[in-house]
Tab-separated table of C-alpha atoms and ligand atoms in Angstrom:
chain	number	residue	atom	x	y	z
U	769	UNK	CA	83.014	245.312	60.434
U	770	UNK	CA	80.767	243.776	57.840
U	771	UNK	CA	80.996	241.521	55.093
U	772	UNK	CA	79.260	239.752	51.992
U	773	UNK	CA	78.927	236.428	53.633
U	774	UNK	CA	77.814	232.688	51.931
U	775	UNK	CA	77.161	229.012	52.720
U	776	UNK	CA	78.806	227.605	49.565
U	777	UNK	CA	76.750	225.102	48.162
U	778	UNK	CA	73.505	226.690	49.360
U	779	UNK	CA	71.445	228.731	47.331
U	780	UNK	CA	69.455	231.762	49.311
U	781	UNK	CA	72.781	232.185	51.748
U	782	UNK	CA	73.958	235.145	50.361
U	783	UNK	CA	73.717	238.514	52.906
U	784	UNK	CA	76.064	240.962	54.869
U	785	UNK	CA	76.940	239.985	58.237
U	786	UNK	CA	79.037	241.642	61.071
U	787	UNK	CA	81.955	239.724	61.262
U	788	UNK	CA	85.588	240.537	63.901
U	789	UNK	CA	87.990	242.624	62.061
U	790	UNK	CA	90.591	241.180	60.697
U	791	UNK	CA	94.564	241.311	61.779
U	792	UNK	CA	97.441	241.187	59.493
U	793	UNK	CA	99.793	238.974	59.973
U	794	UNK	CA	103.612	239.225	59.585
U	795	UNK	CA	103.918	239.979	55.782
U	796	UNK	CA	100.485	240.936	55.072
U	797	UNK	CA	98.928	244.342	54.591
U	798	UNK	CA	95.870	245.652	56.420
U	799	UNK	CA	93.522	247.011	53.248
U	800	UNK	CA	90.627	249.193	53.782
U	801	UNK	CA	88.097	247.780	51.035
U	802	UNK	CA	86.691	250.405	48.760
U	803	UNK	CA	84.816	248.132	45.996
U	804	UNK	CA	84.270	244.955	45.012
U	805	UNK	CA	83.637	243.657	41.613
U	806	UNK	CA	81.010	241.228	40.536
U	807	UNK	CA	80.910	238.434	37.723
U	808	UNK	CA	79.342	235.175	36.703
U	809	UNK	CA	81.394	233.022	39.321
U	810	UNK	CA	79.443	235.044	42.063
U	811	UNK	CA	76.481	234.575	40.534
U	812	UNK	CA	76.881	231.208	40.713
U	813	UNK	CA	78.527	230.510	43.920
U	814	UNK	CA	75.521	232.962	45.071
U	815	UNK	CA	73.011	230.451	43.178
U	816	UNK	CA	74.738	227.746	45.145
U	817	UNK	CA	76.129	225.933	41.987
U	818	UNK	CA	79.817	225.340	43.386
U	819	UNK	CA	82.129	226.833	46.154
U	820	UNK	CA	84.213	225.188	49.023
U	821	UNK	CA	84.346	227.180	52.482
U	822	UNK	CA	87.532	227.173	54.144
U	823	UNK	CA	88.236	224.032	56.372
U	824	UNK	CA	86.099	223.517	59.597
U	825	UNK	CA	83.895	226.729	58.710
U	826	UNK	CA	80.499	226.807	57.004
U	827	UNK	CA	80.443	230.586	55.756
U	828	UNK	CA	82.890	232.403	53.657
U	829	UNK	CA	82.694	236.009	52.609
U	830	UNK	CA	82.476	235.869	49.181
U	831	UNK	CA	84.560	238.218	46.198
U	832	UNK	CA	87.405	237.794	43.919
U	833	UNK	CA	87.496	241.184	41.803
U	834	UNK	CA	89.276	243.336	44.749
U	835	UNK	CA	90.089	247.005	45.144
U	836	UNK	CA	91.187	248.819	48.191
U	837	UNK	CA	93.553	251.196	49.881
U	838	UNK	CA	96.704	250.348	52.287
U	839	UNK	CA	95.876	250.985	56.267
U	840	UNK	CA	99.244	249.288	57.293
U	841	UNK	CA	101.868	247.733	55.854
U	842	UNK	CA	105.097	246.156	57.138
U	843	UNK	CA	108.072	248.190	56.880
U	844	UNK	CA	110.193	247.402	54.134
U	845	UNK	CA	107.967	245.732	51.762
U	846	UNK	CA	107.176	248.142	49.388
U	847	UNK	CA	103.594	249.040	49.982
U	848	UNK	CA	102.694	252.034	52.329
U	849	UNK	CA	99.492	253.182	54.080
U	850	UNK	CA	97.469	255.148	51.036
U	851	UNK	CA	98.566	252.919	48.558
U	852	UNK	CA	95.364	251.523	46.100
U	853	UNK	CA	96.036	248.174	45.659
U	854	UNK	CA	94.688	244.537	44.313
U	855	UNK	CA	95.023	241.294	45.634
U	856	UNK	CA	95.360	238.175	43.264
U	857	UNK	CA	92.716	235.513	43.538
U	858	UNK	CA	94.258	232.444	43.318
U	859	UNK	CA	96.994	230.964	45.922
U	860	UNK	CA	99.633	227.829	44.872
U	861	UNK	CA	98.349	224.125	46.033
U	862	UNK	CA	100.205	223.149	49.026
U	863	UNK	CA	102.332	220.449	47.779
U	864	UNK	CA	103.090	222.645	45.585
U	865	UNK	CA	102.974	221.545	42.140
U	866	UNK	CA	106.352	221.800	39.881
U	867	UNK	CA	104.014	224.742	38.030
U	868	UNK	CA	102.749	226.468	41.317
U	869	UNK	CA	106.378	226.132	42.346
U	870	UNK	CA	107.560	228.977	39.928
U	871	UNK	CA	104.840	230.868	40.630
U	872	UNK	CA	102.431	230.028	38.320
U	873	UNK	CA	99.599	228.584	40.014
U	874	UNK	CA	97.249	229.791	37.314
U	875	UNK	CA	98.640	226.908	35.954
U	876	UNK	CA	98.454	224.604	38.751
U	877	UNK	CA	98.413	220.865	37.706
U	878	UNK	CA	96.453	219.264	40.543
U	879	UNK	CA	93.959	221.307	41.128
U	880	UNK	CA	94.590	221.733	45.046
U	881	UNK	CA	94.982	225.260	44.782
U	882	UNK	CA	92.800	227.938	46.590
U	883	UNK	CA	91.220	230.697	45.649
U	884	UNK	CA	90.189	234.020	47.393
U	885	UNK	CA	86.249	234.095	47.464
U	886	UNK	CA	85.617	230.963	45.928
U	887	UNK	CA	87.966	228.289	47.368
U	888	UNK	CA	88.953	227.253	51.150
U	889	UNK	CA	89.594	231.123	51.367
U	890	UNK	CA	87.964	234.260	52.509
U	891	UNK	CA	87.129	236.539	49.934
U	892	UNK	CA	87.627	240.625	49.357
U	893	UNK	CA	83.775	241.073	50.003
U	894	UNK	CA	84.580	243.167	53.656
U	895	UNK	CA	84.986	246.406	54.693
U	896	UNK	CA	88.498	245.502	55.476
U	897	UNK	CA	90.710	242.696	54.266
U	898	UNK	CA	94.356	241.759	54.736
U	899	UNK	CA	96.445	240.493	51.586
U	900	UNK	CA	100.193	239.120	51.693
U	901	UNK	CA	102.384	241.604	50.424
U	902	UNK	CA	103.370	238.517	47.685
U	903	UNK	CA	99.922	238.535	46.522
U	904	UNK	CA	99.340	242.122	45.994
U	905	UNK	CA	99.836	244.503	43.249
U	906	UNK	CA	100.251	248.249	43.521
U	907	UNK	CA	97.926	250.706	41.607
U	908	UNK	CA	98.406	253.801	39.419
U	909	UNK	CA	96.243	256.935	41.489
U	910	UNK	CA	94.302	257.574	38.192
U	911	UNK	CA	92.840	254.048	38.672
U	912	UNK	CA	91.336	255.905	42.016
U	913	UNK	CA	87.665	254.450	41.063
U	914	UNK	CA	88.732	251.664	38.170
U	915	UNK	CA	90.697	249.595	40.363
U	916	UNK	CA	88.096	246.638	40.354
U	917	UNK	CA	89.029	246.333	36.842
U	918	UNK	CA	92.279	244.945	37.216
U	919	UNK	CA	90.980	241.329	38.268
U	920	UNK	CA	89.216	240.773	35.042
U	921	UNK	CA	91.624	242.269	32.870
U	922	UNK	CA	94.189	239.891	35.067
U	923	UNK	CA	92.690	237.148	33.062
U	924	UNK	CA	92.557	239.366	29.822
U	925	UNK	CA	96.410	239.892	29.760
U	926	UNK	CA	97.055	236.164	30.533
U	927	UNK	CA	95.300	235.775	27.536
U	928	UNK	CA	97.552	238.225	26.017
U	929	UNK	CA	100.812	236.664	26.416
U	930	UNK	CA	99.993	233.497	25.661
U	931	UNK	CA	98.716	234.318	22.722
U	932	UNK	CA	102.183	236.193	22.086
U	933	UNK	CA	103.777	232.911	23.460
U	934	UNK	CA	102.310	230.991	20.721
U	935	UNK	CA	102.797	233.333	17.813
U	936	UNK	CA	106.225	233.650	18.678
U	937	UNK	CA	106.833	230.208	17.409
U	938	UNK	CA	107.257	231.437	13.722
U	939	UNK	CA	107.046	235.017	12.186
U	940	UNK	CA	104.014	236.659	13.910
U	941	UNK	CA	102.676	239.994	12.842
U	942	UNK	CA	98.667	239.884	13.614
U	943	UNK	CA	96.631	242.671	11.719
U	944	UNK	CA	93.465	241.887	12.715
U	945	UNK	CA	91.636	240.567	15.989
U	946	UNK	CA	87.928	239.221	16.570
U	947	UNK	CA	86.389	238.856	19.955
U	948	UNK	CA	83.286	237.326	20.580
U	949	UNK	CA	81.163	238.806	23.263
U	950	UNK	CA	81.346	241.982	24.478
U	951	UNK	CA	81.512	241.892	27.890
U	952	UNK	CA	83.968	242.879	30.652
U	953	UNK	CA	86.092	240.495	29.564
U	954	UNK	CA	85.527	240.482	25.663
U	955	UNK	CA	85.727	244.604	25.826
U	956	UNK	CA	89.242	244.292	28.077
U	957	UNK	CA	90.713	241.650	25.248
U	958	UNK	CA	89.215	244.687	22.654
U	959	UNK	CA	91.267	247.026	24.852
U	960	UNK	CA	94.325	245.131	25.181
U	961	UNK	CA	94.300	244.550	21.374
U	962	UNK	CA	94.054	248.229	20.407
U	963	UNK	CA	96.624	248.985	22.778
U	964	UNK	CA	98.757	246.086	20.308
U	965	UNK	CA	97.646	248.365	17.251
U	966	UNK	CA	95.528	245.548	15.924
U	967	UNK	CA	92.194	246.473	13.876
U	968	UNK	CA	90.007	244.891	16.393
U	969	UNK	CA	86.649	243.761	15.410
U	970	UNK	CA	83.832	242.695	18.351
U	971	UNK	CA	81.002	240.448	17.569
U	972	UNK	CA	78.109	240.979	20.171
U	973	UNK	CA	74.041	239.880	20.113
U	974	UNK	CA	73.169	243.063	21.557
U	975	UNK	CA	72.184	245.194	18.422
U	976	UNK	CA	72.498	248.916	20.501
U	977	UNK	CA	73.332	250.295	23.697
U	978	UNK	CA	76.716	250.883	25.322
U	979	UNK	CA	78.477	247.971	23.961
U	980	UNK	CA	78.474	249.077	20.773
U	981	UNK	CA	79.172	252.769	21.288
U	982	UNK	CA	82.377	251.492	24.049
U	983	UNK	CA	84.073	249.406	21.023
U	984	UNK	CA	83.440	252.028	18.528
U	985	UNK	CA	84.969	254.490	21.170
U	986	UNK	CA	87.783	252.388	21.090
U	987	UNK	CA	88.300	252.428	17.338
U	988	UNK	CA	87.256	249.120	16.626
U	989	UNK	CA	84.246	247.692	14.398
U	990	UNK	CA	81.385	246.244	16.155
U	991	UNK	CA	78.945	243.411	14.532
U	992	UNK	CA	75.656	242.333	15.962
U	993	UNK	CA	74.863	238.458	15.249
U	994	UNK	CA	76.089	235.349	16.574
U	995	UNK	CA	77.311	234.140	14.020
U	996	UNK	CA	80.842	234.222	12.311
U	997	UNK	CA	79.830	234.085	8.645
U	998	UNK	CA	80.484	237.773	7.879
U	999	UNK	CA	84.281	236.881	8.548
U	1000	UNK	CA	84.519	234.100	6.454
U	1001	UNK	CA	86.495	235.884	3.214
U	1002	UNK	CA	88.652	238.573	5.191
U	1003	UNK	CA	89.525	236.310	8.374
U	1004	UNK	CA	90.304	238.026	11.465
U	1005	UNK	CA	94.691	236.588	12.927
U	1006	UNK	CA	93.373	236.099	16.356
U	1007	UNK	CA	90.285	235.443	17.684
U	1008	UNK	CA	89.183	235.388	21.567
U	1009	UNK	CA	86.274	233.680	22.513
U	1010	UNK	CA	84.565	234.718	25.780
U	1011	UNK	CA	80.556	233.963	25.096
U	1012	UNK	CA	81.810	229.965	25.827
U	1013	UNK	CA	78.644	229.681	23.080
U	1014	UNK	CA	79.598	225.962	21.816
U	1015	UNK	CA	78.336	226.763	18.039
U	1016	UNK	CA	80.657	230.146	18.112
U	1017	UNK	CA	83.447	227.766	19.392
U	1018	UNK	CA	83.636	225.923	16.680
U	1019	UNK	CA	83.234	228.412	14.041
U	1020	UNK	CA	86.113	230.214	15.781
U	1021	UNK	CA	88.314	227.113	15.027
U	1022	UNK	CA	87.747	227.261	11.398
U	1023	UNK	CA	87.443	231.193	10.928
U	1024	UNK	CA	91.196	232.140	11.521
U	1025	UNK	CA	93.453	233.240	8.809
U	1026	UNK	CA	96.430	231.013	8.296
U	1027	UNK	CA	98.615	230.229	11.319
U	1028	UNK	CA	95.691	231.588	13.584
U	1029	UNK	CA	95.462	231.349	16.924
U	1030	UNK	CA	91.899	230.993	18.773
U	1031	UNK	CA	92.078	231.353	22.435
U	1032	UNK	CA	89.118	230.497	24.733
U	1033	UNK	CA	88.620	232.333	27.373
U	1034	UNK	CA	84.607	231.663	28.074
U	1035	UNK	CA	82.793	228.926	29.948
U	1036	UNK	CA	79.914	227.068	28.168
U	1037	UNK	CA	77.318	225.455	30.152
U	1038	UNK	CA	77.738	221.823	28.574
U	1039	UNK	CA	75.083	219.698	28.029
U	1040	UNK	CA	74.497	220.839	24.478
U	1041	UNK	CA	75.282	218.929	21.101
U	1042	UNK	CA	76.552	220.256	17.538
U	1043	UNK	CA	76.690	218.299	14.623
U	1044	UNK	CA	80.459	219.217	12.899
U	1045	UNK	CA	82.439	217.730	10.877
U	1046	UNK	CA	85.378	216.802	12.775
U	1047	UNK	CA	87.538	216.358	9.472
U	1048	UNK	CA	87.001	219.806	8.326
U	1049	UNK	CA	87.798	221.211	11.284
U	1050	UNK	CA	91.104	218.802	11.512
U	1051	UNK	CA	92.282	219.822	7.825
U	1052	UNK	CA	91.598	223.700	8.632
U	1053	UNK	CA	93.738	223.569	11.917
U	1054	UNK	CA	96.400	221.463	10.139
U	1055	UNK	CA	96.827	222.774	6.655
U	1056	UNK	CA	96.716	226.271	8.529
U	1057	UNK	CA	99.338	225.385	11.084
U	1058	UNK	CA	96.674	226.959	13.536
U	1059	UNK	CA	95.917	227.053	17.342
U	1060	UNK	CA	93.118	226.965	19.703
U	1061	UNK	CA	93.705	227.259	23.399
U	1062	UNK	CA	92.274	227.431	26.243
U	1063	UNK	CA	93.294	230.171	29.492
U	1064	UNK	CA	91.537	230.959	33.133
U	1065	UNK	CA	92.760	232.522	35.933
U	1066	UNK	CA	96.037	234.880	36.132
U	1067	UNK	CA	99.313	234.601	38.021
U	1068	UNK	CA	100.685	237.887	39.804
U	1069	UNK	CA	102.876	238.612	36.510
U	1070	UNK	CA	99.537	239.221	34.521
U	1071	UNK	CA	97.970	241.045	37.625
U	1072	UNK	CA	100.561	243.523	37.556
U	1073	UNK	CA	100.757	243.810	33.341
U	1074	UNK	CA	96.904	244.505	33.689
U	1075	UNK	CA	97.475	247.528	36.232
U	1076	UNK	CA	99.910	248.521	33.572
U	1077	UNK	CA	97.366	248.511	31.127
U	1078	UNK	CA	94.255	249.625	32.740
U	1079	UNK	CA	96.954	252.952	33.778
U	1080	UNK	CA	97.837	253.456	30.319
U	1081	UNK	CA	94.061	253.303	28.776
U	1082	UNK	CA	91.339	256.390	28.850
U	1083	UNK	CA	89.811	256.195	32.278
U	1084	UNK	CA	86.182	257.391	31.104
U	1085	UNK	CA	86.302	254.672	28.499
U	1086	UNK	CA	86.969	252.339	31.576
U	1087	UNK	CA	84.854	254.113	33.965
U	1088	UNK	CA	82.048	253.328	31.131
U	1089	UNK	CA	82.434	249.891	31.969
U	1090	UNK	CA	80.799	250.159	35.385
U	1091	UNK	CA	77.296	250.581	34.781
U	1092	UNK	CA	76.202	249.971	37.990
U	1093	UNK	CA	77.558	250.631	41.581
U	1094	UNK	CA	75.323	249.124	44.897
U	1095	UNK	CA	76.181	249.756	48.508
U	1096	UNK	CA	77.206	247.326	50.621
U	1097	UNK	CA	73.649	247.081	52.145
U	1098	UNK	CA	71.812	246.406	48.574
U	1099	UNK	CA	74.804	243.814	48.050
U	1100	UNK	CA	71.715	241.347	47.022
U	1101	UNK	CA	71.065	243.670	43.774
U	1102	UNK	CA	74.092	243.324	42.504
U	1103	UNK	CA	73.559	239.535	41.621
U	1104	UNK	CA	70.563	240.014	40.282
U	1105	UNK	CA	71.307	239.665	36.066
U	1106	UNK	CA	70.390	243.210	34.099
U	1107	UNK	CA	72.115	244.532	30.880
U	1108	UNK	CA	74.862	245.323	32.663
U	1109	UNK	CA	78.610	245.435	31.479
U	1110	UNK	CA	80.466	245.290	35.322
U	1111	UNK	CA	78.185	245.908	38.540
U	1112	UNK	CA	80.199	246.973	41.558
U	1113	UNK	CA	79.325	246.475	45.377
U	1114	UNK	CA	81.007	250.100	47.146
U	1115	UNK	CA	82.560	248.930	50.633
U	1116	UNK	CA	83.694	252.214	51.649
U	1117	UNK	CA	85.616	255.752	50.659
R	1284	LIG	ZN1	99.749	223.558	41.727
């Protein structure tokens, strides 16, 4: 069968190679791949910026943002051949750590953990991929061409509860919500927060297109800039940040209503300085009683509560999402950077 194959580490690796099929073992499902999502982490792994091939092997197939459809399954466990299903990214560190030990290796303390695609593990980049039945989550049939989805709005309902986690600590009614950037995962966190009944505003530098017309198809307001000035009298409850721009960052700190919650969800690149003043921002977040936190990653609980949601949202709103879908044998043109929202790599039917 083939696969999307890498030397982590090494930029220029990056191609589909015929690799031996794979065999389930006890516990695990045999999964026909049908698509395979890509994002910035493949970009970069691609660009040879980070990645860590599992041990005594130089290539890895790469992918983290699964999709496919049950061949076999063990009896008993739930799962049966036809099923669509996902399989979660990350795996608990081996010790395990106290966190990984209740299943919650998103929020793994020692960082041993491993990772499907981008750590010690192959990824879902193949034709056909096995998954253990513990690390898998069942699909809804109308996600039939939307199941790549469900990765990145894994991370996007993580978000979610914690954010419901925190507001819980006192009376919490949010009105209004204010994402920055509006890509997959800024539009999912849109998504997510209309399905809450929030009035969800999205902040964007694109001035036209799709991105606009998807959060105005959602019901919610959407503002080209990059700044947050415009929210400064009538401040948004919640804010998610997922540009990872440093200045929008800090603005987002000091732009919340009282007992606001900020949650960052974006990467910036480091490396670049802001002047603030680091008082200001302390007297806003304490005379506010607010919160800014970070999240990455998602457990199974969230992969699961994201299935739930991507089932219970319009599918051509979601199917808008993917603006581009590549065949496994153009794999290369999926990594190359357009104006896309989500680019998809087909592995099969
Ligand atoms: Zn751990």
């Amino acid at each position: 069968m083939r696969a999307l194959t890498f030397v982590p580490c090494t930029e220029g690796t990056l191609g589909v190679e015929e690799v031996p099929d794979p065999r389930p073992g006890p516990g695990e499902l045999l999964v026909q791949g049908l698509a395979l999502g890509i994002c910035g982490t493949d970009r970069e792994l691609a660009a040879g910026e980070y990645g860590w091939p599992p041990p005594g092997r130089e290539r890895m197939t790469i992918g983290h943002e699964s999709f496919g459809r049950v061949l076999e399954a063990p009896g008993g466990s739930g799962f049966a051949p036809g099923d669509l299903v996902v399989g979660v990214v990350r795996r608990p560190d081996p010790e395990p750590c106290r966190a990984c030990a209740h299943g919650e290796f998103d929020m793994c303390r020692n960082g041993r953990y491993t990772e499907r695609g981008i750590k010690e593990l192959d990824g879902y980049g193949s034709e056909r991929w096995t998954v253990e039945t513990g690390y898998a989550v069942k699909l809804d049939p109308a996600l039939a061409s939307l199941g790549v989805l469900v990765e990145p709005a894994s991370v996007v309902a993580k978000a979610w509860e914690h954010i419901e986690h925190i507001g819980s600590r006192g009376w919490f009614e949010p009105r209004s919500l204010l994402v920055t950037g509006a890509g997959p995962i800024g539009l999912l966190a849109a998504l997510l927060g209309r399905q809450r009944g929030l009035e969800v505003h999205v902040l964007d530098r694109a001035a036209e297109g799709l991105k606009p017309e998807l959060v105005a198809a959602l019901g919610g307001t959407y503002h080209a800039g990059d700044s947050l000035e415009p929210f400064s009298k009538d401040r948004p409850d919640i804010i998610i940040e997922a540009t990872g721009a440093g200045s929008l960052v800090l603005e987002a700190m000091t732009t919340t209503a009282p007992a606001g919650i900020v949650c960052l969800a974006g990467l910036s690149p480091g490396g670049r300085t802001h002047r603030v003043d680091a008082g200001q921002i302390n007297r806003e977040i304490v005379l506010e009683n607010d919160v800014t936190f970070g999240t990455v990653n998602a457990n199974l609980r969230h992969f699961a509560a994201a299935a739930q949601a991507l089932a219970q949202a319009d599918s051509g709103w979601l199917e808008r999402l993917i603006t581009r879908r590549v065949p496994l044998e153009h794999a290369a043109d999926a990594f190359e950077r357009g104006d896309d929202v989500k680019v998809v790599i087909e592995l099969g039917s």
